[in-house]
């Protein structure tokens, strides 16, 4: 079993492409997993949180300026980039609004896994993730209204519940276990990235399958939407790399890279549904989910080698 785990981690990029193809060609394989996205993300957070202890978290909180920088990069230039790429690729209409919404979203829950694989600061990534998600119900509607003039209603209760069950609770449990039984969990450090990679693939399949009909239904125009998603994703990497101007710590730069470039796509659909807006506004987020889950392992692989 351990050999399989290490094999998946070592070849994650190829597995991601294969799983994405399976999800598109055989949507039913992903549809049956759709209900499990939340539990899979929670389990992923638990696994990643077993890699650092409470001491590492305390070190993170001693420098609040790093969190402020992360917030600024995630919600500042990325929101503008979402609006600009929306105008560039779609002009106006629901897809342009959706691309703008995409730019305003917080960090994706899976970002600490990619930080772990790229040998970044995982504790810092987990804190960034939790704080960015916690503040999104208050920041995203304001930014979206400012950039599009559209009112966004926030399902505050469900967002808080999601944050608690998927991010906060698993992280607290994982860090507590690592702190209390450090020697035991440290012995398995080499396996956590591989286990996380398998969960990542299951999440990818659960995302692609339910959206396969929509993606294929756009025909050739799907490449335009995917191009907009890729463009924003690449801008995210560039914005994340700009942190090098303020820190020389390579692990921190890697953390900013994935914190900024990955977006929590599932929140978009919840916001759109709660606001009574056209469902097409959530489409760019669905495309972005697939794109970021393909490019992130590639970026992590490159960074881990240097």
mmCIF file of C-alpha atoms in Angstrom:
data_model
loop_
_atom_site.group_PDB
_atom_site.id
_atom_site.type_symbol
_atom_site.label_atom_id
_atom_site.label_comp_id
_atom_site.label_asym_id
_atom_site.label_seq_id
_atom_site.Cartn_x
_atom_site.Cartn_y
_atom_site.Cartn_z
ATOM 1 C CA UNK A 1 0.000 0.000 0.000
ATOM 2 C CA UNK A 2 2.810 2.396 0.879
ATOM 3 C CA UNK A 3 4.394 1.836 -2.541
ATOM 4 C CA UNK A 4 1.123 2.779 -4.231
ATOM 5 C CA UNK A 5 0.832 5.958 -2.120
ATOM 6 C CA UNK A 6 4.357 7.057 -3.032
ATOM 7 C CA UNK A 7 3.767 6.154 -6.688
ATOM 8 C CA UNK A 8 0.642 8.344 -6.863
ATOM 9 C CA UNK A 9 2.458 11.261 -5.259
ATOM 10 C CA UNK A 10 5.443 10.933 -7.595
ATOM 11 C CA UNK A 11 3.226 10.828 -10.697
ATOM 12 C CA UNK A 12 0.370 13.047 -9.533
ATOM 13 C CA UNK A 13 0.469 15.275 -12.616
ATOM 14 C CA UNK A 14 -0.272 12.324 -14.924
ATOM 15 C CA UNK A 15 -2.899 10.953 -12.570
ATOM 16 C CA UNK A 16 -4.617 14.365 -12.513
ATOM 17 C CA UNK A 17 -4.832 14.478 -16.302
ATOM 18 C CA UNK A 18 -6.094 10.897 -16.440
ATOM 19 C CA UNK A 19 -8.742 11.444 -13.753
ATOM 20 C CA UNK A 20 -9.910 14.685 -15.389
ATOM 21 C CA UNK A 21 -10.342 12.789 -18.658
ATOM 22 C CA UNK A 22 -12.268 9.999 -16.950
ATOM 23 C CA UNK A 23 -14.553 12.544 -15.293
ATOM 24 C CA UNK A 24 -15.327 14.191 -18.628
ATOM 25 C CA UNK A 25 -15.849 10.964 -20.577
ATOM 26 C CA UNK A 26 -17.645 9.056 -17.822
ATOM 27 C CA UNK A 27 -19.441 11.680 -15.694
ATOM 28 C CA UNK A 28 -21.224 9.068 -13.584
ATOM 29 C CA UNK A 29 -17.908 8.166 -11.926
ATOM 30 C CA UNK A 30 -17.712 11.661 -10.496
ATOM 31 C CA UNK A 31 -21.405 12.208 -9.877
ATOM 32 C CA UNK A 32 -21.496 9.347 -7.375
ATOM 33 C CA UNK A 33 -18.730 11.121 -5.432
ATOM 34 C CA UNK A 34 -20.294 14.599 -5.514
ATOM 35 C CA UNK A 35 -21.964 14.191 -2.118
ATOM 36 C CA UNK A 36 -18.562 13.336 -0.608
ATOM 37 C CA UNK A 37 -16.703 16.523 -1.617
ATOM 38 C CA UNK A 38 -17.164 18.084 1.829
ATOM 39 C CA UNK A 39 -15.997 15.001 3.786
ATOM 40 C CA UNK A 40 -13.080 14.488 1.381
ATOM 41 C CA UNK A 41 -11.932 18.088 1.856
ATOM 42 C CA UNK A 42 -12.276 17.747 5.630
ATOM 43 C CA UNK A 43 -10.231 14.538 5.569
ATOM 44 C CA UNK A 44 -7.630 16.263 3.394
ATOM 45 C CA UNK A 45 -7.350 19.088 5.931
ATOM 46 C CA UNK A 46 -6.980 16.555 8.745
ATOM 47 C CA UNK A 47 -4.174 14.709 6.952
ATOM 48 C CA UNK A 48 -2.310 17.931 6.167
ATOM 49 C CA UNK A 49 -2.735 19.211 9.733
ATOM 50 C CA UNK A 50 -0.950 16.128 11.044
ATOM 51 C CA UNK A 51 2.270 17.543 9.555
ATOM 52 C CA UNK A 52 2.674 20.431 12.028
ATOM 53 C CA UNK A 53 2.100 21.053 15.739
ATOM 54 C CA UNK A 54 0.787 23.867 17.926
ATOM 55 C CA UNK A 55 4.255 25.387 18.214
ATOM 56 C CA UNK A 56 4.359 25.935 14.452
ATOM 57 C CA UNK A 57 0.948 27.635 14.610
ATOM 58 C CA UNK A 58 2.100 29.932 17.417
ATOM 59 C CA UNK A 59 5.074 30.984 15.298
ATOM 60 C CA UNK A 60 2.696 31.889 12.471
ATOM 61 C CA UNK A 61 0.561 34.105 14.731
ATOM 62 C CA UNK A 62 3.622 36.000 15.952
ATOM 63 C CA UNK A 63 3.856 37.708 12.552
ATOM 64 C CA UNK A 64 0.363 38.995 11.672
ATOM 65 C CA UNK A 65 1.872 41.080 8.870
ATOM 66 C CA UNK A 66 2.157 37.890 6.783
ATOM 67 C CA UNK A 67 -1.585 37.294 7.066
ATOM 68 C CA UNK A 68 -2.289 40.895 6.094
ATOM 69 C CA UNK A 69 -0.118 40.476 3.013
ATOM 70 C CA UNK A 70 -1.937 37.280 2.082
ATOM 71 C CA UNK A 71 -5.319 38.974 2.467
ATOM 72 C CA UNK A 72 -4.146 41.883 0.357
ATOM 73 C CA UNK A 73 -2.897 39.652 -2.461
ATOM 74 C CA UNK A 74 -5.890 37.283 -2.444
ATOM 75 C CA UNK A 75 -8.586 39.958 -2.406
ATOM 76 C CA UNK A 76 -6.776 42.918 -4.003
ATOM 77 C CA UNK A 77 -4.971 42.298 -7.308
ATOM 78 C CA UNK A 78 -6.778 39.004 -7.876
ATOM 79 C CA UNK A 79 -10.172 40.711 -7.749
ATOM 80 C CA UNK A 80 -9.007 43.258 -10.306
ATOM 81 C CA UNK A 81 -7.526 40.453 -12.416
ATOM 82 C CA UNK A 82 -10.861 38.627 -12.351
ATOM 83 C CA UNK A 83 -12.669 41.723 -13.568
ATOM 84 C CA UNK A 84 -10.085 42.434 -16.301
ATOM 85 C CA UNK A 85 -9.993 38.858 -17.634
ATOM 86 C CA UNK A 86 -13.785 38.783 -17.552
ATOM 87 C CA UNK A 87 -13.949 41.888 -19.733
ATOM 88 C CA UNK A 88 -11.169 40.629 -21.994
ATOM 89 C CA UNK A 89 -12.623 37.158 -22.662
ATOM 90 C CA UNK A 90 -16.372 37.753 -22.342
ATOM 91 C CA UNK A 91 -17.001 41.491 -22.646
ATOM 92 C CA UNK A 92 -20.119 41.649 -20.493
ATOM 93 C CA UNK A 93 -22.902 39.378 -19.306
ATOM 94 C CA UNK A 94 -23.105 36.453 -16.869
ATOM 95 C CA UNK A 95 -19.751 34.877 -17.772
ATOM 96 C CA UNK A 96 -17.935 38.197 -17.330
ATOM 97 C CA UNK A 97 -19.633 38.636 -13.958
ATOM 98 C CA UNK A 98 -18.723 35.057 -13.070
ATOM 99 C CA UNK A 99 -15.077 35.621 -13.916
ATOM 100 C CA UNK A 100 -15.134 38.704 -11.699
ATOM 101 C CA UNK A 101 -16.707 36.705 -8.861
ATOM 102 C CA UNK A 102 -14.023 34.077 -9.334
ATOM 103 C CA UNK A 103 -11.300 36.665 -8.805
ATOM 104 C CA UNK A 104 -12.826 37.781 -5.498
ATOM 105 C CA UNK A 105 -13.037 34.287 -3.978
ATOM 106 C CA UNK A 106 -10.872 33.147 -1.038
ATOM 107 C CA UNK A 107 -8.124 30.524 -1.079
ATOM 108 C CA UNK A 108 -9.015 26.964 -2.049
ATOM 109 C CA UNK A 109 -9.155 24.467 0.811
ATOM 110 C CA UNK A 110 -6.657 22.151 -0.915
ATOM 111 C CA UNK A 111 -3.884 24.775 -1.052
ATOM 112 C CA UNK A 112 -1.983 23.435 2.031
ATOM 113 C CA UNK A 113 -1.558 20.075 0.272
ATOM 114 C CA UNK A 114 0.191 21.726 -2.665
ATOM 115 C CA UNK A 115 2.318 23.761 -0.248
ATOM 116 C CA UNK A 116 3.315 20.495 1.462
ATOM 117 C CA UNK A 117 4.215 18.883 -1.861
ATOM 118 C CA UNK A 118 6.245 21.929 -2.902
ATOM 119 C CA UNK A 119 8.063 21.977 0.469
ATOM 120 C CA UNK A 120 6.573 25.267 1.659
ATOM 121 C CA UNK A 121 5.342 26.406 5.084
ATOM 122 C CA UNK A 122 2.285 24.216 5.645
ATOM 123 C CA UNK A 123 1.306 25.723 9.009
ATOM 124 C CA UNK A 124 1.337 29.178 7.439
ATOM 125 C CA UNK A 125 -0.784 27.917 4.517
ATOM 126 C CA UNK A 126 -3.356 26.397 6.872
ATOM 127 C CA UNK A 127 -3.724 29.643 8.820
ATOM 128 C CA UNK A 128 -3.961 31.688 5.604
ATOM 129 C CA UNK A 129 -6.634 29.292 4.374
ATOM 130 C CA UNK A 130 -8.747 29.500 7.530
ATOM 131 C CA UNK A 131 -8.589 33.279 7.864
ATOM 132 C CA UNK A 132 -9.257 33.996 4.181
ATOM 133 C CA UNK A 133 -12.294 31.721 4.186
ATOM 134 C CA UNK A 134 -13.617 33.143 7.468
ATOM 135 C CA UNK A 135 -13.529 36.698 6.110
ATOM 136 C CA UNK A 136 -14.906 35.946 2.642
ATOM 137 C CA UNK A 137 -18.623 36.421 3.526
ATOM 138 C CA UNK A 138 -17.834 40.008 4.468
ATOM 139 C CA UNK A 139 -15.298 40.851 1.743
ATOM 140 C CA UNK A 140 -16.555 39.072 -1.404
ATOM 141 C CA UNK A 141 -20.025 40.764 -1.610
ATOM 142 C CA UNK A 142 -18.451 44.204 -1.223
ATOM 143 C CA UNK A 143 -15.858 43.584 -3.937
ATOM 144 C CA UNK A 144 -18.395 41.999 -6.291
ATOM 145 C CA UNK A 145 -20.809 44.923 -5.886
ATOM 146 C CA UNK A 146 -18.019 47.428 -6.459
ATOM 147 C CA UNK A 147 -16.743 45.690 -9.603
ATOM 148 C CA UNK A 148 -20.046 44.633 -11.209
ATOM 149 C CA UNK A 149 -22.821 46.627 -9.552
ATOM 150 C CA UNK A 150 -24.583 43.347 -8.707
ATOM 151 C CA UNK A 151 -25.817 42.599 -5.203
ATOM 152 C CA UNK A 152 -24.557 39.338 -3.744
ATOM 153 C CA UNK A 153 -26.439 37.712 -0.881
ATOM 154 C CA UNK A 154 -24.335 35.565 1.431
ATOM 155 C CA UNK A 155 -25.589 32.276 2.936
ATOM 156 C CA UNK A 156 -23.733 33.176 6.119
ATOM 157 C CA UNK A 157 -24.945 30.189 8.118
ATOM 158 C CA UNK A 158 -23.846 27.597 5.560
ATOM 159 C CA UNK A 159 -20.501 29.326 5.005
ATOM 160 C CA UNK A 160 -19.743 29.348 8.739
ATOM 161 C CA UNK A 161 -20.793 25.706 8.990
ATOM 162 C CA UNK A 162 -18.586 24.796 6.027
ATOM 163 C CA UNK A 163 -15.636 26.656 7.524
ATOM 164 C CA UNK A 164 -16.109 24.889 10.848
ATOM 165 C CA UNK A 165 -16.613 21.345 9.541
ATOM 166 C CA UNK A 166 -14.220 21.378 6.579
ATOM 167 C CA UNK A 167 -11.410 23.692 7.689
ATOM 168 C CA UNK A 168 -11.408 24.635 11.365
ATOM 169 C CA UNK A 169 -12.413 21.393 13.129
ATOM 170 C CA UNK A 170 -10.170 19.026 11.091
ATOM 171 C CA UNK A 171 -7.242 21.437 11.501
ATOM 172 C CA UNK A 172 -7.682 21.673 15.268
ATOM 173 C CA UNK A 173 -7.961 17.882 15.571
ATOM 174 C CA UNK A 174 -4.928 17.274 13.350
ATOM 175 C CA UNK A 175 -2.717 19.821 15.105
ATOM 176 C CA UNK A 176 -3.815 18.537 18.525
ATOM 177 C CA UNK A 177 -2.970 14.951 17.600
ATOM 178 C CA UNK A 178 0.410 15.974 16.195
ATOM 179 C CA UNK A 179 1.182 18.002 19.326
ATOM 180 C CA UNK A 180 0.073 15.293 21.773
ATOM 181 C CA UNK A 181 1.524 12.278 19.917
ATOM 182 C CA UNK A 182 4.353 13.939 18.006
ATOM 183 C CA UNK A 183 6.689 10.955 17.837
ATOM 184 C CA UNK A 184 4.001 8.631 16.457
ATOM 185 C CA UNK A 185 2.719 10.941 13.713
ATOM 186 C CA UNK A 186 6.218 12.129 12.782
ATOM 187 C CA UNK A 187 7.090 8.557 11.792
ATOM 188 C CA UNK A 188 4.543 8.787 8.985
ATOM 189 C CA UNK A 189 5.540 12.200 7.617
ATOM 190 C CA UNK A 190 6.659 10.727 4.307
ATOM 191 C CA UNK A 191 3.167 9.323 3.635
ATOM 192 C CA UNK A 192 0.971 12.369 4.224
ATOM 193 C CA UNK A 193 1.573 14.005 0.838
ATOM 194 C CA UNK A 194 0.782 10.715 -0.928
ATOM 195 C CA UNK A 195 -2.429 10.159 1.027
ATOM 196 C CA UNK A 196 -3.383 13.774 0.344
ATOM 197 C CA UNK A 197 -2.698 13.206 -3.361
ATOM 198 C CA UNK A 198 -5.169 10.301 -3.475
ATOM 199 C CA UNK A 199 -7.824 12.441 -1.762
ATOM 200 C CA UNK A 200 -7.013 15.240 -4.229
ATOM 201 C CA UNK A 201 -7.730 12.910 -7.159
ATOM 202 C CA UNK A 202 -11.049 11.822 -5.666
ATOM 203 C CA UNK A 203 -12.028 15.479 -5.178
ATOM 204 C CA UNK A 204 -11.047 16.241 -8.776
ATOM 205 C CA UNK A 205 -13.238 13.408 -10.045
ATOM 206 C CA UNK A 206 -16.107 14.628 -7.859
ATOM 207 C CA UNK A 207 -15.736 18.111 -9.356
ATOM 208 C CA UNK A 208 -15.328 17.158 -13.026
ATOM 209 C CA UNK A 209 -18.074 14.521 -13.226
ATOM 210 C CA UNK A 210 -21.050 16.705 -12.209
ATOM 211 C CA UNK A 211 -19.823 19.526 -14.452
ATOM 212 C CA UNK A 212 -18.902 17.381 -17.471
ATOM 213 C CA UNK A 213 -22.197 17.906 -19.308
ATOM 214 C CA UNK A 214 -21.965 21.678 -18.839
ATOM 215 C CA UNK A 215 -18.324 21.802 -19.941
ATOM 216 C CA UNK A 216 -18.899 19.655 -23.024
ATOM 217 C CA UNK A 217 -22.164 21.493 -23.753
ATOM 218 C CA UNK A 218 -20.287 24.707 -24.473
ATOM 219 C CA UNK A 219 -18.559 22.995 -27.397
ATOM 220 C CA UNK A 220 -15.659 24.983 -28.800
ATOM 221 C CA UNK A 221 -16.498 27.929 -26.556
ATOM 222 C CA UNK A 222 -15.428 25.804 -23.599
ATOM 223 C CA UNK A 223 -11.833 26.501 -24.642
ATOM 224 C CA UNK A 224 -12.491 30.233 -24.301
ATOM 225 C CA UNK A 225 -13.845 29.788 -20.772
ATOM 226 C CA UNK A 226 -10.966 27.459 -19.921
ATOM 227 C CA UNK A 227 -8.553 30.014 -21.373
ATOM 228 C CA UNK A 228 -9.961 32.709 -19.108
ATOM 229 C CA UNK A 229 -9.592 30.377 -16.126
ATOM 230 C CA UNK A 230 -6.008 29.515 -17.056
ATOM 231 C CA UNK A 231 -5.173 33.180 -17.545
ATOM 232 C CA UNK A 232 -6.444 34.082 -14.071
ATOM 233 C CA UNK A 233 -4.670 31.068 -12.570
ATOM 234 C CA UNK A 234 -1.342 32.112 -14.110
ATOM 235 C CA UNK A 235 -1.850 35.673 -12.907
ATOM 236 C CA UNK A 236 -2.351 34.180 -9.455
ATOM 237 C CA UNK A 237 1.073 32.543 -9.628
ATOM 238 C CA UNK A 238 2.640 35.845 -10.667
ATOM 239 C CA UNK A 239 0.893 37.772 -7.897
ATOM 240 C CA UNK A 240 1.944 35.124 -5.379
ATOM 241 C CA UNK A 241 5.538 35.352 -6.577
ATOM 242 C CA UNK A 242 5.472 39.106 -5.951
ATOM 243 C CA UNK A 243 5.773 38.261 -2.247
ATOM 244 C CA UNK A 244 9.481 37.828 -2.970
ATOM 245 C CA UNK A 245 9.699 41.593 -2.840
ATOM 246 C CA UNK A 246 8.828 41.447 0.872
ATOM 247 C CA UNK A 247 10.290 38.138 2.044
ATOM 248 C CA UNK A 248 13.367 36.126 1.150
ATOM 249 C CA UNK A 249 12.085 32.971 2.870
ATOM 250 C CA UNK A 250 11.537 30.452 0.065
ATOM 251 C CA UNK A 251 9.012 28.426 2.065
ATOM 252 C CA UNK A 252 6.921 31.529 2.650
ATOM 253 C CA UNK A 253 7.012 32.483 -1.035
ATOM 254 C CA UNK A 254 5.770 29.004 -1.966
ATOM 255 C CA UNK A 255 2.959 29.404 0.553
ATOM 256 C CA UNK A 256 1.891 32.737 -0.926
ATOM 257 C CA UNK A 257 2.094 31.235 -4.420
ATOM 258 C CA UNK A 258 -0.590 28.617 -3.788
ATOM 259 C CA UNK A 259 -2.594 30.765 -1.373
ATOM 260 C CA UNK A 260 -3.106 33.383 -4.071
ATOM 261 C CA UNK A 261 -3.394 31.236 -7.208
ATOM 262 C CA UNK A 262 -5.976 28.717 -5.902
ATOM 263 C CA UNK A 263 -9.625 29.773 -5.489
ATOM 264 C CA UNK A 264 -12.384 28.130 -3.426
ATOM 265 C CA UNK A 265 -14.672 27.447 -6.392
ATOM 266 C CA UNK A 266 -17.529 25.792 -4.466
ATOM 267 C CA UNK A 267 -18.434 29.040 -2.703
ATOM 268 C CA UNK A 268 -19.310 30.661 -6.029
ATOM 269 C CA UNK A 269 -22.269 28.354 -6.653
ATOM 270 C CA UNK A 270 -23.562 28.915 -3.106
ATOM 271 C CA UNK A 271 -23.367 32.706 -3.471
ATOM 272 C CA UNK A 272 -25.043 32.698 -6.887
ATOM 273 C CA UNK A 273 -27.893 30.424 -5.765
ATOM 274 C CA UNK A 274 -28.529 32.431 -2.584
ATOM 275 C CA UNK A 275 -28.603 35.690 -4.564
ATOM 276 C CA UNK A 276 -31.027 34.487 -7.242
ATOM 277 C CA UNK A 277 -28.520 35.405 -9.954
ATOM 278 C CA UNK A 278 -28.262 33.550 -13.299
ATOM 279 C CA UNK A 279 -26.672 30.153 -12.750
ATOM 280 C CA UNK A 280 -24.252 30.832 -15.616
ATOM 281 C CA UNK A 281 -22.361 33.203 -13.307
ATOM 282 C CA UNK A 282 -21.029 30.132 -11.476
ATOM 283 C CA UNK A 283 -19.666 28.532 -14.672
ATOM 284 C CA UNK A 284 -16.207 30.199 -14.677
ATOM 285 C CA UNK A 285 -15.618 28.858 -11.160
ATOM 286 C CA UNK A 286 -16.408 25.307 -12.331
ATOM 287 C CA UNK A 287 -13.904 25.608 -15.183
ATOM 288 C CA UNK A 288 -11.334 27.176 -12.871
ATOM 289 C CA UNK A 289 -11.683 24.247 -10.447
ATOM 290 C CA UNK A 290 -10.509 21.840 -13.139
ATOM 291 C CA UNK A 291 -7.751 24.130 -14.422
ATOM 292 C CA UNK A 292 -6.243 24.844 -10.992
ATOM 293 C CA UNK A 293 -6.326 21.173 -10.029
ATOM 294 C CA UNK A 294 -4.237 20.409 -13.125
ATOM 295 C CA UNK A 295 -1.732 23.278 -12.946
ATOM 296 C CA UNK A 296 -1.127 23.154 -9.182
ATOM 297 C CA UNK A 297 0.539 19.703 -9.089
ATOM 298 C CA UNK A 298 2.723 20.751 -12.029
ATOM 299 C CA UNK A 299 3.820 23.887 -10.181
ATOM 300 C CA UNK A 300 4.394 21.908 -6.971
ATOM 301 C CA UNK A 301 6.507 19.349 -8.846
ATOM 302 C CA UNK A 302 8.686 22.066 -10.366
ATOM 303 C CA UNK A 303 9.148 23.868 -7.053
ATOM 304 C CA UNK A 304 9.986 20.662 -5.161
ATOM 305 C CA UNK A 305 12.854 19.987 -7.528
ATOM 306 C CA UNK A 306 14.554 23.327 -6.891
#
